mmCIF file of N, CA and C in Angstrom:
data_model
loop_
_atom_site.group_PDB
_atom_site.id
_atom_site.type_symbol
_atom_site.label_atom_id
_atom_site.label_comp_id
_atom_site.label_asym_id
_atom_site.label_seq_id
_atom_site.Cartn_x
_atom_site.Cartn_y
_atom_site.Cartn_z
ATOM 1 N N MET A 1 26.096 -65.942 178.561
ATOM 2 C CA MET A 1 27.072 -67.103 178.940
ATOM 3 C C MET A 1 28.534 -66.288 179.008
ATOM 4 N N ALA A 2 29.319 -66.490 179.854
ATOM 5 C CA ALA A 2 30.493 -66.341 180.018
ATOM 6 C C ALA A 2 31.847 -66.270 178.984
ATOM 7 N N LEU A 3 32.550 -66.281 178.830
ATOM 8 C CA LEU A 3 33.679 -66.759 177.531
ATOM 9 C C LEU A 3 34.512 -67.551 178.636
ATOM 10 N N ARG A 4 34.885 -68.656 177.872
ATOM 11 C CA ARG A 4 36.032 -69.237 178.524
ATOM 12 C C ARG A 4 37.060 -69.983 178.228
ATOM 13 N N TRP A 5 37.821 -69.970 178.998
ATOM 14 C CA TRP A 5 39.578 -69.843 178.574
ATOM 15 C C TRP A 5 39.559 -71.370 177.452
ATOM 16 N N GLN A 6 38.613 -72.351 177.476
ATOM 17 C CA GLN A 6 39.136 -73.232 176.791
ATOM 18 C C GLN A 6 38.425 -73.519 175.447
ATOM 19 N N GLU A 7 37.633 -71.981 175.217
ATOM 20 C CA GLU A 7 36.928 -71.928 174.052
ATOM 21 C C GLU A 7 38.155 -70.895 173.028
ATOM 22 N N ILE A 8 39.181 -70.272 173.588
ATOM 23 C CA ILE A 8 39.907 -69.358 173.003
ATOM 24 C C ILE A 8 40.839 -70.056 172.578
ATOM 25 N N VAL A 9 40.964 -69.622 171.283
ATOM 26 C CA VAL A 9 42.543 -70.153 170.246
ATOM 27 C C VAL A 9 43.447 -69.392 170.757
ATOM 28 N N VAL A 10 44.699 -69.978 170.904
ATOM 29 C CA VAL A 10 46.321 -69.356 170.917
ATOM 30 C C VAL A 10 46.837 -69.638 169.771
ATOM 31 N N ILE A 11 47.342 -68.398 169.024
ATOM 32 C CA ILE A 11 47.877 -68.669 167.833
ATOM 33 C C ILE A 11 49.265 -67.766 167.870
ATOM 34 N N PRO A 12 50.094 -68.662 168.506
ATOM 35 C CA PRO A 12 51.682 -68.101 168.804
ATOM 36 C C PRO A 12 52.478 -67.654 167.401
ATOM 37 N N GLU A 13 52.681 -66.550 167.835
ATOM 38 C CA GLU A 13 53.478 -64.990 166.753
ATOM 39 C C GLU A 13 55.144 -65.672 167.273
ATOM 40 N N VAL A 14 55.475 -64.300 167.145
ATOM 41 C CA VAL A 14 56.985 -64.132 167.415
ATOM 42 C C VAL A 14 57.245 -64.327 168.778
ATOM 43 N N GLU A 15 58.604 -65.130 168.722
ATOM 44 C CA GLU A 15 59.475 -65.159 170.228
ATOM 45 C C GLU A 15 60.842 -64.841 169.949
ATOM 46 N N GLU A 16 61.316 -64.007 171.210
ATOM 47 C CA GLU A 16 62.785 -63.319 170.706
ATOM 48 C C GLU A 16 63.555 -62.854 172.013
ATOM 49 N N GLY A 17 64.637 -62.993 172.333
ATOM 50 C CA GLY A 17 65.162 -62.554 173.433
ATOM 51 C C GLY A 17 64.969 -61.213 173.528
ATOM 52 N N VAL A 18 64.744 -60.376 174.443
ATOM 53 C CA VAL A 18 64.768 -58.906 174.780
ATOM 54 C C VAL A 18 65.307 -58.356 175.923
ATOM 55 N N LEU A 19 65.068 -57.092 176.380
ATOM 56 C CA LEU A 19 65.655 -56.785 177.762
ATOM 57 C C LEU A 19 64.146 -56.683 178.650
ATOM 58 N N CYS A 20 64.542 -56.919 179.534
ATOM 59 C CA CYS A 20 63.169 -56.816 180.595
ATOM 60 C C CYS A 20 63.266 -55.150 180.903
ATOM 61 N N ASP A 21 61.995 -54.705 180.762
ATOM 62 C CA ASP A 21 61.251 -53.195 180.954
ATOM 63 C C ASP A 21 61.493 -52.871 182.006
ATOM 64 N N CYS A 22 61.281 -53.706 183.373
ATOM 65 C CA CYS A 22 61.721 -53.029 184.651
ATOM 66 C C CYS A 22 62.977 -53.107 185.022
ATOM 67 N N CYS A 23 63.737 -54.079 184.715
ATOM 68 C CA CYS A 23 65.258 -54.135 185.424
ATOM 69 C C CYS A 23 66.158 -54.307 184.328
ATOM 70 N N GLY A 24 66.098 -54.322 183.002
ATOM 71 C CA GLY A 24 67.165 -54.066 182.236
ATOM 72 C C GLY A 24 67.801 -55.420 181.999
ATOM 73 N N GLN A 25 67.499 -56.488 182.720
ATOM 74 C CA GLN A 25 68.008 -58.176 182.578
ATOM 75 C C GLN A 25 67.590 -58.865 181.332
ATOM 76 N N PRO A 26 68.267 -59.615 181.014
ATOM 77 C CA PRO A 26 67.565 -60.562 179.428
ATOM 78 C C PRO A 26 66.487 -61.173 179.771
ATOM 79 N N ALA A 27 65.803 -61.283 178.894
ATOM 80 C CA ALA A 27 64.255 -61.728 179.059
ATOM 81 C C ALA A 27 63.849 -62.551 177.669
ATOM 82 N N GLN A 28 62.786 -63.136 177.828
ATOM 83 C CA GLN A 28 62.280 -63.918 176.647
ATOM 84 C C GLN A 28 60.980 -63.073 176.388
ATOM 85 N N SER A 29 60.582 -63.332 175.223
ATOM 86 C CA SER A 29 59.230 -62.353 174.692
ATOM 87 C C SER A 29 58.455 -63.307 173.551
ATOM 88 N N ALA A 30 57.247 -63.456 173.706
ATOM 89 C CA ALA A 30 56.531 -64.441 173.057
ATOM 90 C C ALA A 30 55.161 -63.497 173.110
ATOM 91 N N GLU A 31 54.741 -63.533 171.501
ATOM 92 C CA GLU A 31 53.696 -62.929 171.185
ATOM 93 C C GLU A 31 52.551 -63.777 170.458
ATOM 94 N N GLY A 32 51.387 -63.260 170.163
ATOM 95 C CA GLY A 32 50.829 -64.154 169.486
ATOM 96 C C GLY A 32 49.194 -63.213 169.569
ATOM 97 N N ARG A 33 47.948 -64.109 169.023
ATOM 98 C CA ARG A 33 46.817 -63.497 169.050
ATOM 99 C C ARG A 33 46.216 -64.812 169.417
ATOM 100 N N LEU A 34 44.677 -64.075 170.139
ATOM 101 C CA LEU A 34 43.606 -64.691 170.510
ATOM 102 C C LEU A 34 42.390 -64.820 169.886
ATOM 103 N N VAL A 35 41.842 -65.837 169.568
ATOM 104 C CA VAL A 35 40.490 -65.910 168.531
ATOM 105 C C VAL A 35 39.489 -66.735 169.141
ATOM 106 N N HIS A 36 38.087 -66.378 168.908
ATOM 107 C CA HIS A 36 37.449 -67.143 169.559
ATOM 108 C C HIS A 36 35.969 -67.320 168.679
ATOM 109 N N ARG A 37 35.756 -68.481 168.155
ATOM 110 C CA ARG A 37 34.638 -68.698 167.046
ATOM 111 C C ARG A 37 35.157 -67.935 165.872
ATOM 112 N N GLU A 38 36.522 -68.095 165.660
ATOM 113 C CA GLU A 38 37.093 -67.229 164.417
ATOM 114 C C GLU A 38 36.668 -66.039 164.390
ATOM 115 N N GLU A 39 36.618 -65.022 165.605
ATOM 116 C CA GLU A 39 36.653 -63.784 165.769
ATOM 117 C C GLU A 39 37.821 -63.538 166.601
ATOM 118 N N PRO A 40 38.525 -62.466 165.938
ATOM 119 C CA PRO A 40 39.894 -61.928 166.770
ATOM 120 C C PRO A 40 39.121 -61.261 167.894
ATOM 121 N N LEU A 41 40.110 -61.809 169.154
ATOM 122 C CA LEU A 41 39.698 -61.326 170.440
ATOM 123 C C LEU A 41 40.646 -60.017 170.759
ATOM 124 N N ALA A 42 42.109 -60.539 170.740
ATOM 125 C CA ALA A 42 43.041 -59.519 171.288
ATOM 126 C C ALA A 42 44.282 -60.253 170.349
ATOM 127 N N ARG A 43 45.505 -59.272 170.526
ATOM 128 C CA ARG A 43 46.661 -59.849 170.766
ATOM 129 C C ARG A 43 47.318 -59.735 171.956
ATOM 130 N N PHE A 44 48.899 -60.456 172.061
ATOM 131 C CA PHE A 44 48.947 -60.706 173.527
ATOM 132 C C PHE A 44 50.700 -60.765 173.339
ATOM 133 N N SER A 45 51.075 -60.098 174.338
ATOM 134 C CA SER A 45 52.684 -60.619 174.700
ATOM 135 C C SER A 45 53.170 -60.892 175.955
ATOM 136 N N VAL A 46 53.801 -61.682 176.235
ATOM 137 C CA VAL A 46 54.526 -62.052 177.524
ATOM 138 C C VAL A 46 55.932 -62.063 177.457
ATOM 139 N N ARG A 47 56.552 -61.318 178.671
ATOM 140 C CA ARG A 47 57.996 -61.402 178.801
ATOM 141 C C ARG A 47 58.093 -61.875 180.467
ATOM 142 N N TRP A 48 59.393 -62.583 180.229
ATOM 143 C CA TRP A 48 59.628 -63.386 181.573
ATOM 144 C C TRP A 48 61.314 -63.444 181.645
ATOM 145 N N ARG A 49 61.862 -63.652 182.706
ATOM 146 C CA ARG A 49 63.202 -63.754 182.752
ATOM 147 C C ARG A 49 63.768 -65.221 183.137
ATOM 148 N N PRO A 50 63.836 -65.975 181.788
ATOM 149 C CA PRO A 50 64.485 -67.573 181.996
ATOM 150 C C PRO A 50 64.933 -67.728 183.331
ATOM 151 N N GLY A 51 64.513 -68.800 184.017
ATOM 152 C CA GLY A 51 65.340 -69.311 185.388
ATOM 153 C C GLY A 51 65.306 -68.293 186.292
ATOM 154 N N ASP A 52 63.990 -67.518 186.256
ATOM 155 C CA ASP A 52 63.758 -66.839 187.429
ATOM 156 C C ASP A 52 62.285 -66.584 188.208
ATOM 157 N N PRO A 53 61.740 -67.427 188.998
ATOM 158 C CA PRO A 53 60.427 -67.601 189.007
ATOM 159 C C PRO A 53 60.154 -66.358 189.846
ATOM 160 N N ASP A 54 60.928 -66.002 190.527
ATOM 161 C CA ASP A 54 60.804 -64.706 191.355
ATOM 162 C C ASP A 54 60.822 -63.413 190.768
ATOM 163 N N HIS A 55 61.053 -63.293 189.514
ATOM 164 C CA HIS A 55 60.654 -62.246 188.812
ATOM 165 C C HIS A 55 58.999 -62.467 187.894
ATOM 166 N N PRO A 56 58.423 -61.336 188.480
ATOM 167 C CA PRO A 56 57.145 -61.802 187.770
ATOM 168 C C PRO A 56 57.200 -61.915 186.062
ATOM 169 N N ALA A 57 56.184 -62.524 185.407
ATOM 170 C CA ALA A 57 55.912 -62.911 183.650
ATOM 171 C C ALA A 57 54.872 -61.509 183.506
ATOM 172 N N ARG A 58 55.272 -60.784 182.506
ATOM 173 C CA ARG A 58 54.408 -59.462 182.524
ATOM 174 C C ARG A 58 53.352 -59.992 181.061
ATOM 175 N N HIS A 59 52.228 -59.873 181.284
ATOM 176 C CA HIS A 59 51.222 -60.272 180.300
ATOM 177 C C HIS A 59 50.366 -59.084 179.617
ATOM 178 N N VAL A 60 50.593 -58.893 178.261
ATOM 179 C CA VAL A 60 49.857 -57.248 178.030
ATOM 180 C C VAL A 60 48.807 -58.032 177.137
ATOM 181 N N LEU A 61 47.724 -57.701 177.301
ATOM 182 C CA LEU A 61 46.485 -57.952 176.418
ATOM 183 C C LEU A 61 46.246 -56.771 175.627
ATOM 184 N N TYR A 62 46.158 -56.610 174.267
ATOM 185 C CA TYR A 62 46.125 -55.482 173.215
ATOM 186 C C TYR A 62 44.295 -56.039 172.820
ATOM 187 N N LEU A 63 43.558 -55.545 173.209
ATOM 188 C CA LEU A 63 42.287 -55.407 172.622
ATOM 189 C C LEU A 63 41.573 -54.500 171.833
ATOM 190 N N GLY A 64 40.426 -55.114 171.019
ATOM 191 C CA GLY A 64 40.814 -54.110 169.558
ATOM 192 C C GLY A 64 41.120 -54.183 168.653
ATOM 193 N N ASP A 65 40.963 -53.734 167.665
ATOM 194 C CA ASP A 65 41.777 -53.766 166.240
ATOM 195 C C ASP A 65 43.020 -52.871 166.311
ATOM 196 N N TRP A 66 43.812 -53.546 166.404
ATOM 197 C CA TRP A 66 45.260 -52.659 166.752
ATOM 198 C C TRP A 66 46.242 -52.516 165.024
ATOM 199 N N ASN A 67 45.367 -52.664 163.882
ATOM 200 C CA ASN A 67 45.797 -52.621 162.423
ATOM 201 C C ASN A 67 45.188 -51.174 162.216
ATOM 202 N N ARG A 68 44.130 -50.955 162.703
ATOM 203 C CA ARG A 68 44.029 -49.262 162.641
ATOM 204 C C ARG A 68 43.151 -48.644 163.540
ATOM 205 N N LYS A 69 43.120 -47.532 163.528
ATOM 206 C CA LYS A 69 42.963 -46.475 164.532
ATOM 207 C C LYS A 69 41.370 -46.745 164.754
ATOM 208 N N GLY A 70 40.885 -46.608 166.370
ATOM 209 C CA GLY A 70 39.548 -46.968 166.845
ATOM 210 C C GLY A 70 38.912 -47.902 166.226
ATOM 211 N N GLY A 71 39.582 -49.209 166.936
ATOM 212 C CA GLY A 71 38.795 -50.655 166.550
ATOM 213 C C GLY A 71 37.748 -50.543 167.263
ATOM 214 N N MET A 72 37.842 -50.215 168.455
ATOM 215 C CA MET A 72 36.643 -50.504 169.377
ATOM 216 C C MET A 72 35.926 -49.076 169.337
ATOM 217 N N ASP A 73 34.477 -49.016 170.223
ATOM 218 C CA ASP A 73 33.723 -47.805 170.060
ATOM 219 C C ASP A 73 34.621 -46.699 170.583
ATOM 220 N N ASP A 74 35.391 -46.994 171.726
ATOM 221 C CA ASP A 74 36.223 -46.031 172.377
ATOM 222 C C ASP A 74 37.846 -45.996 172.050
ATOM 223 N N GLY A 75 37.873 -46.651 170.893
ATOM 224 C CA GLY A 75 39.411 -47.251 170.498
ATOM 225 C C GLY A 75 39.782 -48.469 171.357
ATOM 226 N N PRO A 76 40.918 -48.868 171.049
ATOM 227 C CA PRO A 76 41.508 -49.821 171.343
ATOM 228 C C PRO A 76 41.884 -50.054 172.810
ATOM 229 N N ALA A 77 41.903 -51.219 173.378
ATOM 230 C CA ALA A 77 42.174 -51.391 174.874
ATOM 231 C C ALA A 77 43.455 -52.111 175.148
ATOM 232 N N VAL A 78 43.815 -51.827 176.633
ATOM 233 C CA VAL A 78 45.370 -52.782 177.196
ATOM 234 C C VAL A 78 44.913 -53.176 178.350
ATOM 235 N N ALA A 79 45.345 -53.980 178.816
ATOM 236 C CA ALA A 79 45.352 -54.446 180.253
ATOM 237 C C ALA A 79 46.660 -55.247 180.444
ATOM 238 N N VAL A 80 47.075 -55.213 181.712
ATOM 239 C CA VAL A 80 48.198 -55.726 181.825
ATOM 240 C C VAL A 80 48.307 -56.293 183.126
ATOM 241 N N ALA A 81 48.975 -57.783 182.968
ATOM 242 C CA ALA A 81 48.975 -58.603 184.245
ATOM 243 C C ALA A 81 50.073 -59.132 184.642
ATOM 244 N N ASP A 82 50.492 -59.268 185.799
ATOM 245 C CA ASP A 82 51.615 -60.435 186.175
ATOM 246 C C ASP A 82 51.502 -61.684 186.505
ATOM 247 N N TYR A 83 52.194 -62.534 185.761
ATOM 248 C CA TYR A 83 52.023 -63.706 186.744
ATOM 249 C C TYR A 83 52.848 -64.245 188.146
ATOM 250 N N ARG A 84 52.528 -64.390 188.531
ATOM 251 C CA ARG A 84 53.679 -64.541 189.985
ATOM 252 C C ARG A 84 53.516 -66.262 190.177
ATOM 253 N N GLY A 85 54.967 -66.887 190.088
ATOM 254 C CA GLY A 85 54.961 -68.155 190.809
ATOM 255 C C GLY A 85 54.751 -68.314 192.437
ATOM 256 N N GLY A 86 55.429 -69.579 192.941
ATOM 257 C CA GLY A 86 55.243 -69.756 194.061
ATOM 258 C C GLY A 86 53.890 -70.336 194.820
ATOM 259 N N GLU A 87 53.778 -70.529 196.343
ATOM 260 C CA GLU A 87 52.257 -70.984 196.707
ATOM 261 C C GLU A 87 51.202 -70.179 196.013
ATOM 262 N N ASN A 88 51.154 -69.145 196.290
ATOM 263 C CA ASN A 88 50.333 -67.799 195.683
ATOM 264 C C ASN A 88 50.389 -67.787 194.281
ATOM 265 N N HIS A 89 50.550 -68.570 193.166
ATOM 266 C CA HIS A 89 51.053 -68.753 192.085
ATOM 267 C C HIS A 89 49.671 -67.990 191.407
ATOM 268 N N GLY A 90 49.615 -67.042 190.359
ATOM 269 C CA GLY A 90 48.460 -66.502 189.531
ATOM 270 C C GLY A 90 48.628 -65.209 189.049
ATOM 271 N N PHE A 91 47.779 -64.720 188.701
ATOM 272 C CA PHE A 91 47.803 -63.202 187.851
ATOM 273 C C PHE A 91 46.989 -62.220 188.595
ATOM 274 N N TYR A 92 48.296 -61.253 188.350
ATOM 275 C CA TYR A 92 47.941 -59.895 188.704
ATOM 276 C C TYR A 92 47.473 -58.436 188.316
ATOM 277 N N LEU A 93 46.562 -58.181 187.932
ATOM 278 C CA LEU A 93 46.123 -56.948 187.137
ATOM 279 C C LEU A 93 46.842 -55.647 187.776
ATOM 280 N N ARG A 94 47.718 -55.130 186.740
ATOM 281 C CA ARG A 94 48.390 -54.076 186.928
ATOM 282 C C ARG A 94 47.544 -52.814 186.859
ATOM 283 N N ASP A 95 47.780 -51.732 187.243
ATOM 284 C CA ASP A 95 47.256 -50.261 187.388
ATOM 285 C C ASP A 95 48.203 -49.415 186.840
ATOM 286 N N ASP A 96 49.886 -50.213 186.668
ATOM 287 C CA ASP A 96 51.001 -48.798 186.677
ATOM 288 C C ASP A 96 51.626 -49.280 185.226
ATOM 289 N N ALA A 97 51.502 -48.741 184.231
ATOM 290 C CA ALA A 97 52.124 -49.227 183.037
ATOM 291 C C ALA A 97 52.303 -47.449 182.310
ATOM 292 N N ALA A 98 53.002 -46.911 182.875
ATOM 293 C CA ALA A 98 53.241 -45.473 182.452
ATOM 294 C C ALA A 98 54.193 -45.875 181.031
ATOM 295 N N GLN A 99 55.251 -46.437 181.336
ATOM 296 C CA GLN A 99 56.301 -47.104 180.113
ATOM 297 C C GLN A 99 55.422 -47.443 178.691
ATOM 298 N N LEU A 100 54.370 -48.481 179.012
ATOM 299 C CA LEU A 100 53.801 -49.167 177.862
ATOM 300 C C LEU A 100 53.000 -48.225 177.461
ATOM 301 N N LEU A 101 52.489 -46.942 178.122
ATOM 302 C CA LEU A 101 51.358 -46.598 177.600
ATOM 303 C C LEU A 101 51.761 -45.134 177.056
ATOM 304 N N LYS A 102 52.797 -44.949 177.256
ATOM 305 C CA LYS A 102 54.081 -44.019 176.393
ATOM 306 C C LYS A 102 54.290 -44.697 174.867
ATOM 307 N N ALA A 103 54.546 -45.840 174.750
ATOM 308 C CA ALA A 103 54.761 -46.668 173.522
ATOM 309 C C ALA A 103 53.913 -46.576 172.888
ATOM 310 N N LEU A 104 52.477 -47.151 173.410
ATOM 311 C CA LEU A 104 51.269 -46.799 172.648
ATOM 312 C C LEU A 104 50.711 -45.489 172.464
ATOM 313 N N LYS A 105 51.045 -44.494 172.692
ATOM 314 C CA LYS A 105 50.598 -43.382 172.532
ATOM 315 C C LYS A 105 49.867 -43.097 171.370
ATOM 316 N N PRO A 106 50.413 -43.333 170.058
ATOM 317 C CA PRO A 106 49.897 -43.102 168.462
ATOM 318 C C PRO A 106 48.308 -43.540 168.727
ATOM 319 N N TRP A 107 48.119 -45.083 169.287
ATOM 320 C CA TRP A 107 46.970 -45.626 169.332
ATOM 321 C C TRP A 107 46.018 -45.014 170.022
ATOM 322 N N ARG A 108 46.474 -44.427 171.127
ATOM 323 C CA ARG A 108 45.287 -44.016 172.027
ATOM 324 C C ARG A 108 44.622 -44.949 172.686
ATOM 325 N N PRO A 109 45.029 -45.914 173.608
ATOM 326 C CA PRO A 109 44.267 -46.896 173.549
ATOM 327 C C PRO A 109 43.738 -46.591 175.260
ATOM 328 N N HIS A 110 42.357 -47.345 175.452
ATOM 329 C CA HIS A 110 42.166 -47.041 176.707
ATOM 330 C C HIS A 110 42.865 -47.908 177.693
ATOM 331 N N TYR A 111 43.354 -47.583 178.742
ATOM 332 C CA TYR A 111 44.183 -48.245 179.904
ATOM 333 C C TYR A 111 42.911 -49.498 180.780
ATOM 334 N N ILE A 112 42.850 -50.192 181.072
ATOM 335 C CA ILE A 112 42.148 -51.222 181.934
ATOM 336 C C ILE A 112 42.632 -51.446 183.201
ATOM 337 N N ARG A 113 41.677 -50.347 184.215
ATOM 338 C CA ARG A 113 42.375 -50.365 185.616
ATOM 339 C C ARG A 113 41.723 -51.678 185.884
ATOM 340 N N ARG A 114 42.700 -52.088 187.342
ATOM 341 C CA ARG A 114 41.975 -53.309 188.246
ATOM 342 C C ARG A 114 40.360 -52.854 188.707
ATOM 343 N N ALA A 115 40.200 -51.547 188.907
ATOM 344 C CA ALA A 115 38.988 -51.302 189.371
ATOM 345 C C ALA A 115 37.548 -51.503 188.417
ATOM 346 N N GLU A 116 38.144 -51.409 187.148
ATOM 347 C CA GLU A 116 37.157 -51.294 185.920
ATOM 348 C C GLU A 116 37.112 -53.262 185.552
ATOM 349 N N ALA A 117 37.772 -53.976 186.280
ATOM 350 C CA ALA A 117 37.868 -55.415 185.598
ATOM 351 C C ALA A 117 37.035 -56.184 186.833
ATOM 352 N N ILE A 118 37.939 -56.113 188.190
ATOM 353 C CA ILE A 118 37.844 -57.281 189.050
ATOM 354 C C ILE A 118 36.312 -56.904 189.770
ATOM 355 N N GLY A 119 35.545 -58.241 189.655
ATOM 356 C CA GLY A 119 34.084 -58.080 189.930
ATOM 357 C C GLY A 119 33.273 -57.474 188.844
ATOM 358 N N HIS A 120 33.632 -57.559 187.503
ATOM 359 C CA HIS A 120 32.851 -56.950 186.501
ATOM 360 C C HIS A 120 33.088 -58.105 185.335
ATOM 361 N N PRO A 121 32.132 -58.036 184.533
ATOM 362 C CA PRO A 121 32.127 -59.083 183.597
ATOM 363 C C PRO A 121 33.592 -58.819 182.661
ATOM 364 N N LEU A 122 33.664 -57.688 182.379
ATOM 365 C CA LEU A 122 35.222 -57.685 181.874
ATOM 366 C C LEU A 122 36.652 -58.281 182.440
ATOM 367 N N GLY A 123 36.454 -58.267 183.687
ATOM 368 C CA GLY A 123 37.916 -59.115 184.218
ATOM 369 C C GLY A 123 37.411 -60.474 183.991
ATOM 370 N N ASP A 124 36.170 -61.163 184.061
ATOM 371 C CA ASP A 124 36.094 -62.301 183.457
ATOM 372 C C ASP A 124 36.566 -62.669 182.174
ATOM 373 N N VAL A 125 36.447 -61.854 181.449
ATOM 374 C CA VAL A 125 37.193 -61.772 179.858
ATOM 375 C C VAL A 125 38.618 -61.802 180.021
ATOM 376 N N LEU A 126 38.614 -60.869 180.908
ATOM 377 C CA LEU A 126 40.328 -60.593 181.027
ATOM 378 C C LEU A 126 41.124 -61.789 181.651
ATOM 379 N N PHE A 127 40.584 -62.292 182.547
ATOM 380 C CA PHE A 127 41.240 -63.411 182.853
ATOM 381 C C PHE A 127 40.873 -64.996 182.093
ATOM 382 N N ALA A 128 39.756 -64.883 181.528
ATOM 383 C CA ALA A 128 39.920 -66.249 180.340
ATOM 384 C C ALA A 128 40.654 -65.919 179.556
ATOM 385 N N MET A 129 40.919 -64.911 178.921
ATOM 386 C CA MET A 129 42.069 -64.615 177.959
ATOM 387 C C MET A 129 43.475 -64.846 178.602
ATOM 388 N N LEU A 130 43.810 -64.611 179.865
ATOM 389 C CA LEU A 130 45.036 -64.738 180.377
ATOM 390 C C LEU A 130 45.491 -66.209 180.775
ATOM 391 N N ASP A 131 44.348 -66.974 181.394
ATOM 392 C CA ASP A 131 44.188 -68.659 181.371
ATOM 393 C C ASP A 131 44.626 -69.497 180.116
ATOM 394 N N ALA A 132 43.990 -68.852 179.120
ATOM 395 C CA ALA A 132 44.226 -69.581 177.616
ATOM 396 C C ALA A 132 45.415 -69.529 177.306
ATOM 397 N N ILE A 133 45.986 -68.192 177.209
ATOM 398 C CA ILE A 133 47.467 -67.793 177.030
ATOM 399 C C ILE A 133 48.529 -68.909 178.083
ATOM 400 N N HIS A 134 48.063 -68.739 179.099
ATOM 401 C CA HIS A 134 48.959 -69.721 180.287
ATOM 402 C C HIS A 134 49.179 -71.165 179.933
ATOM 403 N N VAL A 135 47.796 -71.515 179.702
ATOM 404 C CA VAL A 135 47.661 -73.040 179.583
ATOM 405 C C VAL A 135 48.035 -73.483 178.176
ATOM 406 N N LYS A 136 47.584 -72.710 177.178
ATOM 407 C CA LYS A 136 47.646 -73.266 176.016
ATOM 408 C C LYS A 136 49.064 -72.964 175.082
ATOM 409 N N ASP A 137 49.622 -72.022 175.356
ATOM 410 C CA ASP A 137 50.624 -71.370 174.396
ATOM 411 C C ASP A 137 52.302 -72.704 175.008
ATOM 412 N N PRO A 138 52.554 -73.335 174.242
ATOM 413 C CA PRO A 138 53.370 -74.122 174.351
ATOM 414 C C PRO A 138 54.767 -73.625 175.247
ATOM 415 N N ARG A 139 55.239 -72.269 174.442
ATOM 416 C CA ARG A 139 56.298 -71.368 174.542
ATOM 417 C C ARG A 139 56.431 -70.931 176.109
ATOM 418 N N LEU A 140 55.374 -71.389 176.996
ATOM 419 C CA LEU A 140 55.414 -70.925 178.471
ATOM 420 C C LEU A 140 55.309 -72.122 179.238
ATOM 421 N N GLN A 141 55.812 -73.173 178.684
ATOM 422 C CA GLN A 141 56.207 -74.227 179.899
ATOM 423 C C GLN A 141 56.857 -73.728 181.022
ATOM 424 N N GLU A 142 57.990 -72.776 181.021
ATOM 425 C CA GLU A 142 58.696 -72.807 182.275
ATOM 426 C C GLU A 142 57.749 -72.137 183.114
ATOM 427 N N ILE A 143 56.855 -70.748 182.619
ATOM 428 C CA ILE A 143 56.471 -69.888 183.364
ATOM 429 C C ILE A 143 55.003 -71.442 184.060
ATOM 430 N N ARG A 144 54.745 -71.971 183.554
ATOM 431 C CA ARG A 144 53.501 -73.134 184.229
ATOM 432 C C ARG A 144 54.445 -73.529 185.289
ATOM 433 N N GLY A 145 55.575 -73.759 185.111
ATOM 434 C CA GLY A 145 56.246 -74.723 186.251
ATOM 435 C C GLY A 145 56.581 -74.161 187.485
ATOM 436 N N TRP A 146 56.395 -72.770 187.243
ATOM 437 C CA TRP A 146 56.263 -71.658 188.514
ATOM 438 C C TRP A 146 55.434 -72.129 189.820
ATOM 439 N N ALA A 147 54.513 -72.715 189.384
ATOM 440 C CA ALA A 147 53.236 -72.903 189.992
ATOM 441 C C ALA A 147 53.632 -74.079 191.008
ATOM 442 N N VAL A 148 53.778 -73.962 192.673
ATOM 443 C CA VAL A 148 53.758 -74.705 193.686
ATOM 444 C C VAL A 148 52.428 -75.522 193.841
ATOM 445 N N VAL A 149 52.438 -76.878 193.473
ATOM 446 C CA VAL A 149 51.072 -77.465 193.778
ATOM 447 C C VAL A 149 51.409 -78.607 194.820
#
């Protein structure tokens, strides 16, 4: 049975003003944890530019145990997706995250690429997590409003 976003608990943690990684403009950051049946699934962070629906909201999923080295069989894993607003609103998994991977180098994470996820069970899990964050995190109200219905 597949993991459903409705079954994932979103636990908001840190929220702060930051600078956007790609353009250096003021941005907002929200971080938290995802839990399923009292078991930790992942940590997450979301960065967006308030008032700018044309600038994608970057979502990063940190799967595995980030409190110690090698939480998963092959170490922790990372996936990055952008949420875009407008008529074609939704998530797009990213293959390019050199800056992020450089920052995470001490943990030696496995970076999940689109080809590993799209059309595979892993993709269903990632999108369930992204949907849970998008729908359940109250701090993301502005981003939810970017969708054209």
